[in-house]
mmCIF file of C-alpha atoms and ligand atoms in Angstrom:
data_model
loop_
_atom_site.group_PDB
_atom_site.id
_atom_site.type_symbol
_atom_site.label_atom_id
_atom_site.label_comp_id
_atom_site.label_asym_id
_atom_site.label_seq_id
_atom_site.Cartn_x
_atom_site.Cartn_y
_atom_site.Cartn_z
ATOM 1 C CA UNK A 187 0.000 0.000 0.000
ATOM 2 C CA UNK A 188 1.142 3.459 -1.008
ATOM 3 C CA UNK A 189 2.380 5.463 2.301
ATOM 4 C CA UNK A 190 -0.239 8.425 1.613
ATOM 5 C CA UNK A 191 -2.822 6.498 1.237
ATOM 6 C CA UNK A 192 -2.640 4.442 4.445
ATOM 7 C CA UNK A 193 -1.983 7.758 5.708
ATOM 8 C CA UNK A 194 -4.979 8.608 4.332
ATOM 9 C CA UNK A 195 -7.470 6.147 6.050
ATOM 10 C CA UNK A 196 -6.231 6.978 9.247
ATOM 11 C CA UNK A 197 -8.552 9.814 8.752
ATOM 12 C CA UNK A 198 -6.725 12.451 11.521
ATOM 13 C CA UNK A 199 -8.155 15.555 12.190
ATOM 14 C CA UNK A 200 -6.756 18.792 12.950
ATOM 15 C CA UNK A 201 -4.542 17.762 16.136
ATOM 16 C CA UNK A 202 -4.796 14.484 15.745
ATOM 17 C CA UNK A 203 -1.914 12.041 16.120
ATOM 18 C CA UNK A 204 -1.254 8.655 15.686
ATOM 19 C CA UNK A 205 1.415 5.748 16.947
ATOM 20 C CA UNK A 206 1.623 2.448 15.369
ATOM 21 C CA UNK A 207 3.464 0.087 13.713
ATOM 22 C CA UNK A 208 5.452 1.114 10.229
ATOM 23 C CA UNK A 209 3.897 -0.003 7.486
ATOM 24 C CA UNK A 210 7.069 0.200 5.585
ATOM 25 C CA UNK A 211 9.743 -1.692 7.869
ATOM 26 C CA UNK A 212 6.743 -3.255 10.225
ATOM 27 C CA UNK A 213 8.696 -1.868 13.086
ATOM 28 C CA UNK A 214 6.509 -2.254 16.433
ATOM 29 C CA UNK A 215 5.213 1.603 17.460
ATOM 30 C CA UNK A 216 8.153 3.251 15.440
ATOM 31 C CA UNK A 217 5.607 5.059 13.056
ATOM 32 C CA UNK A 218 4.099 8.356 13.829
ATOM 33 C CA UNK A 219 1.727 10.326 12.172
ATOM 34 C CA UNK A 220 0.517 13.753 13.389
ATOM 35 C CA UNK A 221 -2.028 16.425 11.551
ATOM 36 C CA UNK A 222 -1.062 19.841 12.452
ATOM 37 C CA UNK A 223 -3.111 22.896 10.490
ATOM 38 C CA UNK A 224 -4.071 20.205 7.838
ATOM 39 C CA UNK A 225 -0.022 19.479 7.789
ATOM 40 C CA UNK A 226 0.331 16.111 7.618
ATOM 41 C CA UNK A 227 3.391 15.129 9.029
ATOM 42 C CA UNK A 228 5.338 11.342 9.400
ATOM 43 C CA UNK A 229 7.806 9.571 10.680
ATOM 44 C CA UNK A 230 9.881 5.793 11.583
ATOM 45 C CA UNK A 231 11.878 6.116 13.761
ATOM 46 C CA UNK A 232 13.532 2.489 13.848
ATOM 47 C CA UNK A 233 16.502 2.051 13.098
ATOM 48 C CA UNK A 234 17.321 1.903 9.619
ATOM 49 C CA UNK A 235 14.321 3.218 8.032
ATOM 50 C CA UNK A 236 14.175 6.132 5.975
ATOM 51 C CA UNK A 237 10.130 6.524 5.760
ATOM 52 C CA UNK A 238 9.413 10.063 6.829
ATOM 53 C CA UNK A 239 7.811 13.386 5.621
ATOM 54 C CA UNK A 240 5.546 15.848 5.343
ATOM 55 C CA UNK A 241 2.599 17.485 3.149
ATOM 56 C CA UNK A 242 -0.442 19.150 3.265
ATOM 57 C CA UNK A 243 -2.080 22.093 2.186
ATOM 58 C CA UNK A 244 -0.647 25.077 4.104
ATOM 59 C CA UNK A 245 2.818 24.233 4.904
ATOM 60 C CA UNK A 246 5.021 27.667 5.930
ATOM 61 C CA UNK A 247 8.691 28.194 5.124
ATOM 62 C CA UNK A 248 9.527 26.881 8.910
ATOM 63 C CA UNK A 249 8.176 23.504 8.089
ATOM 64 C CA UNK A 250 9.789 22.993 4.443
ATOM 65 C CA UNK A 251 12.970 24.268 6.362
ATOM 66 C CA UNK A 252 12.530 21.362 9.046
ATOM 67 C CA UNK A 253 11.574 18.843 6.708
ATOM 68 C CA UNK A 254 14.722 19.749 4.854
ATOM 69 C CA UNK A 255 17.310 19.148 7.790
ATOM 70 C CA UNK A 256 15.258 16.192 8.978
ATOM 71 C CA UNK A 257 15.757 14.739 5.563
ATOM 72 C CA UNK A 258 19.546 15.142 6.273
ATOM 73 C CA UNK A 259 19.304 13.711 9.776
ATOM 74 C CA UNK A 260 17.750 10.737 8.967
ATOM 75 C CA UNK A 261 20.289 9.987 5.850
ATOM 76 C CA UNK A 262 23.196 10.658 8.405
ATOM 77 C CA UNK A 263 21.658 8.281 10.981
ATOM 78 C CA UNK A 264 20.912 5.396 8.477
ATOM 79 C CA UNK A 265 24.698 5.822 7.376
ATOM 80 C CA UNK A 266 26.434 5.786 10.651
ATOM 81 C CA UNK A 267 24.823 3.092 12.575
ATOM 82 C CA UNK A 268 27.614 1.288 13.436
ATOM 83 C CA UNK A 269 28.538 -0.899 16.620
ATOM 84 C CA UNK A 270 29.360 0.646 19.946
ATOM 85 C CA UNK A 271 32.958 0.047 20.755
ATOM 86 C CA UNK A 272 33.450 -1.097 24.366
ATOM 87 C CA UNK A 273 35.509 1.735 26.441
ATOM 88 C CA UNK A 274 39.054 0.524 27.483
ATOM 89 C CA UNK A 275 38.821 1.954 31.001
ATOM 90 C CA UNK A 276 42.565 3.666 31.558
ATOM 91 C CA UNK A 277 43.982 2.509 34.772
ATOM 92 C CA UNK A 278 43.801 5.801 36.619
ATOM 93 C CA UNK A 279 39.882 5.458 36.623
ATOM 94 C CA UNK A 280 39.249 3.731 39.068
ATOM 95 C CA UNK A 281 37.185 1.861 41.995
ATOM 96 C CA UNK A 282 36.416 4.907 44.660
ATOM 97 C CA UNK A 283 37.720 4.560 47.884
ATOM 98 C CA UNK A 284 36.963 6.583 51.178
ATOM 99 C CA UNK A 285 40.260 8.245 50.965
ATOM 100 C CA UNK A 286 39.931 9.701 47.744
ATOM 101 C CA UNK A 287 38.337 12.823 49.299
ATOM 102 C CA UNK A 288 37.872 15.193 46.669
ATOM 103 C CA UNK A 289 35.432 12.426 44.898
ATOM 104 C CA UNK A 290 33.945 12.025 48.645
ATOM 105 C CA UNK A 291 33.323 15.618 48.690
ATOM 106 C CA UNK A 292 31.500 15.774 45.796
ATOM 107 C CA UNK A 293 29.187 12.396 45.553
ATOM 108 C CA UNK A 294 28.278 13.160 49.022
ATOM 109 C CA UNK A 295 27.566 16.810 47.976
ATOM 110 C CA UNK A 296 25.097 15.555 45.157
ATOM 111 C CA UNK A 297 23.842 12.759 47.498
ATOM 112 C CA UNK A 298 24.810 10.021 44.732
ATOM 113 C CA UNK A 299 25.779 6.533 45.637
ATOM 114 C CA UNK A 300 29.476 5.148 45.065
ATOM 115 C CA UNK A 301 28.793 2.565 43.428
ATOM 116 C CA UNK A 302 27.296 4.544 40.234
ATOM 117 C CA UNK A 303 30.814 6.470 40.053
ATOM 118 C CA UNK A 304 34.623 5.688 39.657
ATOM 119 C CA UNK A 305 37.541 8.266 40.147
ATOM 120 C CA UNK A 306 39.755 8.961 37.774
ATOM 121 C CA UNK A 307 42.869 9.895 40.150
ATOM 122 C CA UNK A 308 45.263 11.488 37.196
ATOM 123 C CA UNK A 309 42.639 13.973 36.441
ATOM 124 C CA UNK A 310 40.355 14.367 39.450
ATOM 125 C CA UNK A 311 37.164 13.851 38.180
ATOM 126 C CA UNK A 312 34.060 11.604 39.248
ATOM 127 C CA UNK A 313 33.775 9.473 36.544
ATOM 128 C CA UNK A 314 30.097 8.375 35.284
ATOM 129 C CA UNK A 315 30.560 5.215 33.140
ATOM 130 C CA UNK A 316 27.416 5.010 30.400
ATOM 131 C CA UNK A 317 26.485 1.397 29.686
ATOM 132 C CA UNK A 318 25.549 0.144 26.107
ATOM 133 C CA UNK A 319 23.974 -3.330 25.505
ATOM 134 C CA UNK A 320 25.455 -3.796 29.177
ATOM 135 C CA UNK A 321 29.023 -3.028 27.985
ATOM 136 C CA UNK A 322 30.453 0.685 29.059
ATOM 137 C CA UNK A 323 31.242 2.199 26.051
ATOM 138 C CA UNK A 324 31.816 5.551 27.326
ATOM 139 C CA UNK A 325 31.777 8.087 30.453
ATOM 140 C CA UNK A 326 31.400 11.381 31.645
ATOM 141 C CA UNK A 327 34.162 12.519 33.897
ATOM 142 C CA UNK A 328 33.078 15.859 36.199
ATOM 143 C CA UNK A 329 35.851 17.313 37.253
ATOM 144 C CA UNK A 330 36.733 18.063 40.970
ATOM 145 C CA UNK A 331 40.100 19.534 41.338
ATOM 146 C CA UNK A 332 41.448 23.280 41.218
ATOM 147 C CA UNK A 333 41.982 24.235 37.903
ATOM 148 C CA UNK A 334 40.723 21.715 35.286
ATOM 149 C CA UNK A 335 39.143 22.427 31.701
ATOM 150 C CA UNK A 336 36.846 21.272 30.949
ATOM 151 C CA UNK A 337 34.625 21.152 33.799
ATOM 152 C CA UNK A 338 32.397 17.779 32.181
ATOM 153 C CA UNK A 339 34.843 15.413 30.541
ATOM 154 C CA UNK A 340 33.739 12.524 27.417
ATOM 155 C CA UNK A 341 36.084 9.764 27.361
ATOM 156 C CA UNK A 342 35.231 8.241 24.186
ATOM 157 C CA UNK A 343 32.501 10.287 22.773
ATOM 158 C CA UNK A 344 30.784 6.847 21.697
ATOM 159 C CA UNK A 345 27.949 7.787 23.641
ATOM 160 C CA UNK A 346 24.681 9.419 22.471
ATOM 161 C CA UNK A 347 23.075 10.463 25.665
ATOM 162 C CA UNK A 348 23.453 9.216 29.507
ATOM 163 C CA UNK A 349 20.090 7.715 30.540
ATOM 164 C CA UNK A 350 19.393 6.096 34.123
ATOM 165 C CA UNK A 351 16.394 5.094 35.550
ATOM 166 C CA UNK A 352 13.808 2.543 33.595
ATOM 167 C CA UNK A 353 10.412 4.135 33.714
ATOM 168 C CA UNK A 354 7.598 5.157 30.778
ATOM 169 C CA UNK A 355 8.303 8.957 31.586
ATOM 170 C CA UNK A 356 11.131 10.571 29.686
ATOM 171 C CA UNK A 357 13.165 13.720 32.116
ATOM 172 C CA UNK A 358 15.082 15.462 29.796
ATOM 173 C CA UNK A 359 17.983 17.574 31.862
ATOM 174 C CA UNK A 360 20.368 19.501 31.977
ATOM 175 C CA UNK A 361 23.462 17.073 32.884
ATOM 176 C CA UNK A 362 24.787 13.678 34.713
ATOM 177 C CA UNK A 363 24.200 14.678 37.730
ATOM 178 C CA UNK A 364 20.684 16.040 37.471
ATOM 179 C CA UNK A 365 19.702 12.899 35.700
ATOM 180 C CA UNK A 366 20.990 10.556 38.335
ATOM 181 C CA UNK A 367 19.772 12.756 41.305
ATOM 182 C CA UNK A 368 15.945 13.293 39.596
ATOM 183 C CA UNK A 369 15.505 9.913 39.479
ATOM 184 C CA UNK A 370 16.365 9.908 43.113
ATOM 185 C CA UNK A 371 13.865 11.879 44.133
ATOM 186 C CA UNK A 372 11.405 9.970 41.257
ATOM 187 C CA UNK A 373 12.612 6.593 40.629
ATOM 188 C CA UNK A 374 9.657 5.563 38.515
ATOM 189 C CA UNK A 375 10.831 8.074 35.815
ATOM 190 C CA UNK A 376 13.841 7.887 33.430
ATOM 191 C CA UNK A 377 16.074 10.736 32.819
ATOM 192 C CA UNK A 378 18.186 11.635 30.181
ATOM 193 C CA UNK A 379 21.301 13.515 29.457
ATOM 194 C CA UNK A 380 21.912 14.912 26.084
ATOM 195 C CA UNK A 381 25.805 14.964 26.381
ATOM 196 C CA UNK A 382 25.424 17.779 23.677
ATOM 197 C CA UNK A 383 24.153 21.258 22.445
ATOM 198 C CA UNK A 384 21.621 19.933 20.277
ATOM 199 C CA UNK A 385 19.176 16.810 19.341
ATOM 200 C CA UNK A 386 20.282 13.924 17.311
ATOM 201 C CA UNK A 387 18.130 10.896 15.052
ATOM 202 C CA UNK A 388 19.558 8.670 18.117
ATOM 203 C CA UNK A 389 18.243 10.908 20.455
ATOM 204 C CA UNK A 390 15.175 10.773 18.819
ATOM 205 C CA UNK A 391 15.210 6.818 18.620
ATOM 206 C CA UNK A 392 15.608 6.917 22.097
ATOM 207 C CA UNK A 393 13.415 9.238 23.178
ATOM 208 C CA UNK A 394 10.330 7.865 20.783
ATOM 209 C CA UNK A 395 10.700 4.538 22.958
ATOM 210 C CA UNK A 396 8.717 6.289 25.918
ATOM 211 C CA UNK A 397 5.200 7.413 26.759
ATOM 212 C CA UNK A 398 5.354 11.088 27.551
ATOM 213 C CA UNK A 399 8.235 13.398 27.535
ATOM 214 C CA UNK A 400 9.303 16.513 29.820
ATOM 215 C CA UNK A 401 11.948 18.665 29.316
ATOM 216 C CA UNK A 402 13.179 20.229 32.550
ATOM 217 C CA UNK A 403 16.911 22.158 31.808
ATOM 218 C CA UNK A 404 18.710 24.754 33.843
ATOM 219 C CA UNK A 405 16.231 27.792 34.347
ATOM 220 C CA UNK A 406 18.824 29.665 31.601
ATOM 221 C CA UNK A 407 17.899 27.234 28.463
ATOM 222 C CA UNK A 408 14.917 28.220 27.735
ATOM 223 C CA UNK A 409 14.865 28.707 24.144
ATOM 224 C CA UNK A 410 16.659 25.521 23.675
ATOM 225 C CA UNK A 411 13.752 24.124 26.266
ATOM 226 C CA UNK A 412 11.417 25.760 23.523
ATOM 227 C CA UNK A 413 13.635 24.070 20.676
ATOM 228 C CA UNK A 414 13.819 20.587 22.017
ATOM 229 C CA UNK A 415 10.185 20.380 22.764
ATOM 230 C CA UNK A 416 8.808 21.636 19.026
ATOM 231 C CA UNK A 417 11.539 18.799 17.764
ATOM 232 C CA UNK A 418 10.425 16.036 19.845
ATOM 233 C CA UNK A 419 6.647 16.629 19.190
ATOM 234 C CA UNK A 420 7.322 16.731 15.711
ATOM 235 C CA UNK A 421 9.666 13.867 15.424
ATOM 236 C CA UNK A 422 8.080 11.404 17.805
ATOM 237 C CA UNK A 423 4.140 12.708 17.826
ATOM 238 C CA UNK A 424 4.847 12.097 21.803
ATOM 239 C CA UNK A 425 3.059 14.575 24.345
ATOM 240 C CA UNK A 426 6.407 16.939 25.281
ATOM 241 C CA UNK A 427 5.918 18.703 28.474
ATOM 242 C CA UNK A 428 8.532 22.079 28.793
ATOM 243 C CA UNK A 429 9.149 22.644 32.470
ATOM 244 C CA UNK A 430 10.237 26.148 33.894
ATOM 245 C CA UNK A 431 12.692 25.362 37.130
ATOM 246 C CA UNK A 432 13.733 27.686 39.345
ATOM 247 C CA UNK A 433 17.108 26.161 39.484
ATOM 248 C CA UNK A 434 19.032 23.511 38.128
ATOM 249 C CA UNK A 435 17.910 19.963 39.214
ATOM 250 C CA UNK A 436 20.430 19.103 40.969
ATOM 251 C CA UNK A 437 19.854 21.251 43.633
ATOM 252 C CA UNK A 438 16.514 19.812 44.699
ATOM 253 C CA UNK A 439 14.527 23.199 45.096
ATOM 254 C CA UNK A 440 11.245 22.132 46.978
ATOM 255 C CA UNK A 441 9.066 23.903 44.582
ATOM 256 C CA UNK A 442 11.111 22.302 41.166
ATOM 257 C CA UNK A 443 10.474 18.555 43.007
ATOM 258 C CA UNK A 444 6.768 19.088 43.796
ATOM 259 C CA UNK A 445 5.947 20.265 40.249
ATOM 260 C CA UNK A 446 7.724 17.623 38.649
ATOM 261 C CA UNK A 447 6.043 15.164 40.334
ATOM 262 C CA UNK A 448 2.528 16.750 39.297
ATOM 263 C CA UNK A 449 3.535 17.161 35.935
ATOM 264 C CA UNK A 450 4.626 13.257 36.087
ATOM 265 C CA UNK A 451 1.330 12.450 37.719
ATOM 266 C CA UNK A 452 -0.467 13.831 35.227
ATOM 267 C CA UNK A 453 1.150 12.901 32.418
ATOM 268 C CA UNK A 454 0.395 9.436 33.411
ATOM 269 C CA UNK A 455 -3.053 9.549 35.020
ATOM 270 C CA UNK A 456 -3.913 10.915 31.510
ATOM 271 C CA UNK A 457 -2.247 8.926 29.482
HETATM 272 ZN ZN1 ZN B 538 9.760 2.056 9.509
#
């Protein structure tokens, strides 16, 4: 069957948006479809497959422009999906131990656990390791002497994002250590790290595998807040949720925690 017309006889109104298989690659939930203004716009986002577009009646300059560069995305990401090297780890990172104060300072600052850190004792930084298919193929080392550049360390750069946690509700924020401490405070969320300046097709693969989004960066970001939300919603067709903080999450300002966890509980008690 010809992609517009299955489009077609999904019949979406103005607003309307749809989630279900691909018809193309028969991916599971990869295919979106959202009507926007009579704009009909599509998109797979499994691995692989190039089906994706947009038409419709009215379409502005801002929509051919984003269907241009998404056109480019998704040819970069079908040509570079290549296998995730496993990280050598260098034998200055390693296991933290009680002496090693400057790390002790600074996990027991953020309230985060040993166990999810190493120390990299050349360099001073609290090392993050990000896991891969259960391998660590990269990490994030913050650093936590006097005088180091940069502040957030990559070790390999194989990594697309840092996620923890393993719930239906995608946190996007700010850095490591917001993302490990938010889903402290809500451990039936998952939070995400970009490890970037801007949004990537593997973000996007990633972030179309949950239920609802919310983007919650530092209280400075806000037009890339404004940015990554109009991206996601028209990339995944997923329900994004921009979230003004007072402060960074990492800090754990009352008011930030309680409205998260609203927006969370609603997000799922309407979902
Ligand atoms: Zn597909």
């Amino acid at each position: 069957m010809k992609m517009r017309e299955f489009i077609d006889g999904l019949n979406l109104k103005d607003g309307d948006k749809h989630r279900g298989d691909c018809p193309e690659c028969r991916g599971r939930n990869t295919f979106t479809v959202t009507n926007m203004l009579g704009d009909i716009k599509y998109n797979c986002f499994k691995l692989g497959c190039t089906v994706g577009g947009i038409y419709g009646s009215d379409m502005t300059a801002a929509e051919i422009q984003y269907r241009l560069k998404e056109q480019q995305m998704k040819r970069a990401y079908t040509n570079i999906k290549k296998e995730k090297e496993t990280m050598e780890i260098p034998e200055y990172v390693v296991t933290p131990k009680v002496n090693h104060t400057k790390h002790q300072r600074f996990i027991r600052r953020w309230g985060i656990a040993m166990g999810d850190t190493m120390y990299d004792v050349k360099d001073e930084r609290v090392v993050f390791p990000i896991k891969y298919d259960g391998r660590i193929i990269d990490a994030v080392g913050r650093a936590v002497g006097k005088k180091q550049h940069p502040k957030w360390y990559r070790y390999t750069g194989e990594a697309d994002y840092y996620t923890v946690g393993s719930g239906k509700i995608l946190l996007i924020v700010e850095d490591v250590v917001s993302a490990i401490i938010a889903t402290q405070e809500l451990p039936y969320i998952t939070a995400m790290a970009i490890l970037g300046t801007s949004l990537s097709p593997k973000h996007m693969e990633k972030i179309g595998e949950y239920d609802k989004v919310i983007i919650a960066l530092d209280p400075d970001a806000i037009g890339k807040t404004v940015e990554y939300r109009r991206e996601i919603e028209l990339w995944t067709g997923n329900k994004t949720v921009a979230m003004n903080l007072i402060d960074d999450i990492k800090y754990r300002e009352y008011e930030d925690m309680d409205k998260l966890k609203e927006l969370c509980n609603e997000v799922s008690s309407n979902h």
